XYZ file of C-alpha atoms in Angstrom:
354
model
C 104.618 71.246 -1.266
C 104.094 68.591 -4.003
C 100.637 67.833 -3.121
C 99.321 71.612 -3.388
C 101.501 72.337 -6.879
C 99.376 68.555 -7.882
C 95.821 70.372 -6.835
C 96.649 73.765 -8.994
C 97.595 70.829 -12.288
C 94.741 72.604 -14.784
C 94.122 68.945 -15.615
C 92.711 67.877 -12.215
C 90.944 70.800 -11.825
C 89.467 70.099 -15.040
C 88.114 67.157 -13.560
C 88.031 67.150 -11.001
C 85.954 70.407 -10.481
C 82.894 69.264 -12.533
C 82.864 66.463 -10.027
C 82.685 68.770 -6.836
C 79.726 70.947 -9.133
C 77.821 67.591 -9.565
C 77.841 66.818 -5.544
C 77.264 69.922 -4.788
C 73.969 69.890 -6.825
C 73.064 66.420 -5.695
C 72.964 68.401 -1.581
C 71.839 71.364 -2.435
C 69.206 69.123 -4.110
C 68.841 67.033 -1.222
C 68.901 69.973 1.355
C 66.286 71.321 -0.724
C 63.847 68.467 -0.196
C 63.713 68.336 3.521
C 63.977 72.398 4.123
C 60.863 72.894 1.819
C 59.443 69.114 3.251
C 59.889 71.108 7.474
C 58.816 74.446 6.090
C 55.811 72.852 5.025
C 55.015 70.975 8.196
C 55.157 74.066 10.420
C 53.437 76.158 7.638
C 50.065 73.332 8.381
C 50.266 74.464 11.610
C 48.797 77.348 11.343
C 46.110 76.347 8.762
C 44.175 73.942 10.749
C 41.552 71.462 8.869
C 42.947 74.228 5.300
C 44.197 71.332 3.151
C 46.719 73.243 0.898
C 48.640 71.059 -1.700
C 52.077 72.328 -0.577
C 53.570 69.043 -2.650
C 52.559 71.250 -5.910
C 56.141 73.622 -5.408
C 58.516 71.246 -3.732
C 59.612 68.719 -7.730
C 59.674 72.695 -9.435
C 61.368 74.574 -7.278
C 64.024 72.365 -6.245
C 64.525 71.473 -10.100
C 64.844 75.535 -10.199
C 67.130 75.999 -7.819
C 69.797 73.744 -8.779
C 68.962 74.960 -12.660
C 69.900 78.517 -10.697
C 73.121 77.402 -9.019
C 74.383 75.263 -11.632
C 74.004 78.353 -14.418
C 75.693 80.916 -11.900
C 78.411 78.477 -11.537
C 79.246 77.248 -15.044
C 81.878 79.738 -15.861
C 84.485 78.462 -12.771
C 84.147 75.069 -15.647
C 87.201 73.829 -17.383
C 85.484 72.923 -20.638
C 86.124 74.831 -24.124
C 84.463 77.703 -25.297
C 82.329 76.409 -27.777
C 80.996 73.096 -25.479
C 80.499 76.001 -22.374
C 78.702 78.164 -24.604
C 76.063 75.315 -25.717
C 75.865 74.599 -21.742
C 75.029 78.116 -20.686
C 72.550 78.119 -23.406
C 70.499 75.030 -22.676
C 71.327 75.832 -18.524
C 69.450 79.480 -19.674
C 66.382 77.507 -21.694
C 66.115 75.055 -18.145
C 65.950 78.056 -16.155
C 62.900 79.914 -17.902
C 61.404 76.692 -18.441
C 61.895 75.279 -15.040
C 60.671 79.307 -13.595
C 57.576 78.868 -15.761
C 56.669 75.055 -14.262
C 57.311 76.834 -10.927
C 55.396 79.974 -11.182
C 52.435 77.783 -12.536
C 52.116 75.245 -9.641
C 52.698 78.226 -7.771
C 49.373 80.293 -8.918
C 47.529 76.275 -8.189
C 49.095 76.434 -4.711
C 47.834 79.761 -3.926
C 44.107 78.854 -5.287
C 43.943 75.903 -2.726
C 44.527 78.528 0.008
C 41.747 80.926 -1.082
C 39.576 78.339 -1.284
C 40.422 76.398 1.646
C 39.099 79.287 3.364
C 35.372 78.971 1.886
C 32.890 75.698 3.008
C 31.775 74.693 -0.485
C 29.054 72.128 1.698
C 27.411 74.395 2.845
C 23.543 74.545 1.974
C 23.915 78.590 0.732
C 27.848 78.715 -0.880
C 26.996 81.066 -2.968
C 30.450 83.231 -1.844
C 32.646 80.249 -1.863
C 31.587 79.586 -6.022
C 31.828 82.889 -6.781
C 35.355 82.756 -5.822
C 35.768 79.426 -7.068
C 35.211 80.652 -10.589
C 37.245 84.448 -9.689
C 40.210 81.574 -9.448
C 39.515 79.197 -12.116
C 39.674 81.580 -14.564
C 42.507 83.826 -13.617
C 44.663 80.527 -13.068
C 44.231 79.777 -15.979
C 44.707 83.420 -17.639
C 47.454 83.402 -16.063
C 48.486 79.964 -17.063
C 48.314 80.707 -20.491
C 50.287 83.392 -20.268
C 52.994 82.119 -18.805
C 53.764 79.684 -21.158
C 53.647 82.509 -24.400
C 55.860 84.312 -22.166
C 58.138 81.821 -21.893
C 57.469 80.026 -25.263
C 58.788 83.094 -26.484
C 61.915 83.877 -24.186
C 63.319 80.839 -25.072
C 63.229 81.240 -28.590
C 64.346 84.790 -28.462
C 67.253 82.985 -26.605
C 68.285 81.977 -30.136
C 70.214 84.610 -32.045
C 68.635 83.311 -35.898
C 65.240 83.326 -34.163
C 66.145 87.078 -33.030
C 67.426 88.309 -35.408
C 64.139 86.722 -37.724
C 62.404 88.655 -35.731
C 63.567 91.960 -36.186
C 63.619 91.536 -39.824
C 59.971 90.416 -39.604
C 59.364 93.356 -37.575
C 58.071 95.700 -40.523
C 55.280 93.446 -41.763
C 54.479 92.862 -38.083
C 50.862 95.390 -38.407
C 49.824 93.961 -42.222
C 50.721 89.839 -40.199
C 48.597 91.031 -37.284
C 45.710 91.984 -38.916
C 45.321 88.748 -41.420
C 45.758 87.001 -37.801
C 43.046 88.925 -36.446
C 40.466 88.934 -39.035
C 41.845 84.562 -39.553
C 41.047 84.544 -35.831
C 38.248 86.197 -34.643
C 36.081 83.760 -33.281
C 38.493 81.962 -30.895
C 38.925 86.364 -30.076
C 36.141 86.437 -29.507
C 35.500 83.588 -27.285
C 38.216 84.331 -25.085
C 36.923 88.088 -24.410
C 33.878 85.974 -23.770
C 34.984 83.455 -21.461
C 36.549 86.699 -19.559
C 33.213 88.119 -19.632
C 31.772 85.328 -17.847
C 34.696 85.561 -14.996
C 33.792 89.501 -14.245
C 29.923 89.278 -14.330
C 29.415 85.742 -13.454
C 26.117 85.452 -14.824
C 27.178 81.458 -13.753
C 29.703 80.083 -11.212
C 31.574 76.599 -10.304
C 28.642 74.639 -8.815
C 25.291 76.786 -9.999
C 21.998 73.978 -10.850
C 21.583 75.659 -14.194
C 18.745 74.245 -17.195
C 20.483 74.910 -20.704
C 19.046 72.872 -23.446
C 16.159 71.527 -21.439
C 18.876 69.681 -19.111
C 19.073 70.041 -15.158
C 22.989 69.935 -14.202
C 25.793 71.541 -12.168
C 28.351 73.516 -13.466
C 30.955 71.533 -13.491
C 34.167 73.461 -15.143
C 35.213 77.367 -16.774
C 37.414 77.582 -18.773
C 38.507 80.127 -21.912
C 36.420 78.856 -24.267
C 33.638 75.808 -22.891
C 31.707 75.564 -19.801
C 30.812 71.995 -18.969
C 27.766 71.018 -16.915
C 27.523 67.809 -15.150
C 23.782 66.572 -15.899
C 22.339 65.252 -13.021
C 22.036 61.219 -14.529
C 26.298 62.211 -14.282
C 26.316 62.533 -18.147
C 28.651 66.000 -19.384
C 26.979 68.650 -21.605
C 29.939 70.665 -23.488
C 28.623 74.353 -24.489
C 30.827 76.867 -25.811
C 31.091 79.095 -22.832
C 29.606 82.240 -25.366
C 26.594 80.908 -25.127
C 26.051 82.609 -22.403
C 26.150 85.783 -22.982
C 24.045 85.078 -25.689
C 21.093 82.318 -25.648
C 18.596 82.789 -22.410
C 19.302 79.692 -19.515
C 17.830 79.310 -16.414
C 20.668 79.463 -13.598
C 18.947 78.408 -9.568
C 21.282 79.365 -7.460
C 22.174 83.343 -8.813
C 21.113 84.804 -6.415
C 20.915 81.918 -3.405
C 20.210 77.923 -3.040
C 17.237 78.645 -1.470
C 13.767 77.387 -3.709
C 10.362 76.585 -3.863
C 8.860 73.303 -5.678
C 5.965 72.714 -6.843
C 3.128 69.453 -7.240
C 0.088 68.984 -8.478
C -2.387 66.640 -8.253
C -5.647 65.808 -9.960
C -8.573 64.861 -8.499
C -12.645 64.648 -8.295
C -14.808 67.186 -7.032
C -15.258 65.328 -4.187
C -12.166 65.512 -2.482
C -12.051 67.390 0.752
C -9.086 70.022 0.284
C -8.975 71.060 4.195
C -8.359 67.582 4.857
C -5.416 67.137 1.866
C -4.066 70.458 3.215
C -3.735 69.192 6.868
C -1.784 66.536 5.188
C 0.180 68.204 3.602
C 0.946 70.285 6.538
C 2.394 66.900 8.238
C 4.463 65.455 5.734
C 6.591 67.938 5.089
C 7.348 68.883 9.097
C 8.029 65.503 9.605
C 11.082 65.533 6.951
C 13.863 67.267 7.458
C 14.030 68.094 3.438
C 12.028 71.131 4.639
C 13.411 74.915 5.416
C 10.099 75.579 7.085
C 9.555 78.472 4.741
C 6.629 77.460 2.153
C 3.995 75.489 2.448
C 0.850 75.897 0.585
C -2.153 73.663 -0.919
C -4.154 76.029 -3.569
C -6.782 75.130 -6.133
C -5.297 76.473 -9.314
C -7.560 74.716 -12.152
C -11.240 73.738 -12.184
C -12.152 71.565 -15.652
C -15.405 69.586 -16.859
C -13.412 66.616 -15.111
C -12.009 67.400 -11.819
C -9.654 69.868 -10.035
C -5.842 70.547 -10.287
C -3.894 71.222 -6.680
C -1.133 72.614 -6.116
C 0.954 72.478 -3.516
C 3.548 74.350 -3.063
C 6.920 74.126 -0.303
C 10.618 74.588 0.079
C 13.877 73.613 0.957
C 17.628 74.922 0.818
C 18.344 73.741 -1.984
C 17.806 72.320 -6.006
C 18.691 68.103 -5.228
C 16.328 68.592 -2.230
C 14.082 70.433 -2.842
C 13.008 67.803 -6.300
C 13.176 65.233 -3.604
C 10.752 67.249 -1.117
C 8.392 67.548 -3.996
C 8.410 63.748 -5.397
C 8.220 63.126 -1.497
C 5.486 65.134 -0.890
C 3.557 63.646 -3.916
C 4.133 60.066 -2.716
C 2.292 61.017 0.876
C -0.170 62.647 -0.808
C -1.431 60.140 -3.588
C -0.690 57.545 0.003
C -2.924 59.089 1.857
C -6.320 59.849 -0.750
C -5.655 56.126 -1.763
C -6.297 54.497 1.529
C -8.244 57.240 2.975
C -10.506 59.172 0.282
C -10.465 57.351 -2.761
C -13.762 58.310 -3.640
C -11.755 61.689 -4.263
C -9.144 60.376 -6.636
C -10.620 61.619 -10.760
C -13.368 60.093 -11.806
C -15.320 59.691 -15.641
C -19.060 59.957 -14.750
C -21.534 58.493 -17.123
C -24.904 59.186 -15.899
C -27.755 57.416 -18.225
C -30.993 60.273 -19.258
C -34.431 58.932 -19.079
C -36.154 58.405 -22.432
C -39.223 60.398 -23.317
C -42.705 57.802 -23.696
């Protein structure tokens, strides 16, 4: 009976209850980690060949879970009134921020899960790039909204901020007009980013010509686009550029392209022999996709002929390599077998009258 009375001692309860809650929280933290790992392992079995970074949500989920449990048990702690209010307020702020953190990571995880079902390394990956562009822009918009809501909720948890907000509500219309005028360019840029996501004149990994530079779309944000140029430079372009300025998109509807190779020869060239050699060259390389192979005389000047060879490939990189290959092999063929067909400048003497 004496032991029971000791256990009911308020001083002992005030000391022991926080310790027990901390121990329970630590135990829940450890157990939740092992449970999440087991769930991830089982779920990954059903997602064969799809890499999904489930570890992204592991720590945010555990932190949110522990803060929620601590907030639930907080009224049972024997703290003084003012200190208890501070602890509860801190736990509420922590719960808001942890939920925002978990939500951002969860959207990123879901995006990876959807993209994992598409193969971007295929020659014609138009659908994969379209979905990735939609998801990237949508995820960034949601991230901005989550941060705004979380910060607003944290600020509104302070009584002083709430009272200031109520007092300023009457002048919110005037402030909104002023902010709208000041941020007109920024708002227009954000709207342009959303319009790019909907209409998709460009997608992730599209091959484009921007400002005379050949490159691929590497990143699309709400305010700018990063183009990875062929020599590994990065061209950062305002997103409104793709709505206001003309540009070339080589993979808008398909990645298949036709490349041209120009040769300049003498009038004595054997065109049929060069045409047969072109066929032999493209048939011997896997770069050619067997769609287009043609040789034509496109110009005749006072100095010689212009020959244009057309060849096709499955994507921009391969069509570039194929053009270079065809140009090198045709020049080598003319040098070795028909050197007289190379461009020449003729000077013929004229007989003067006596």
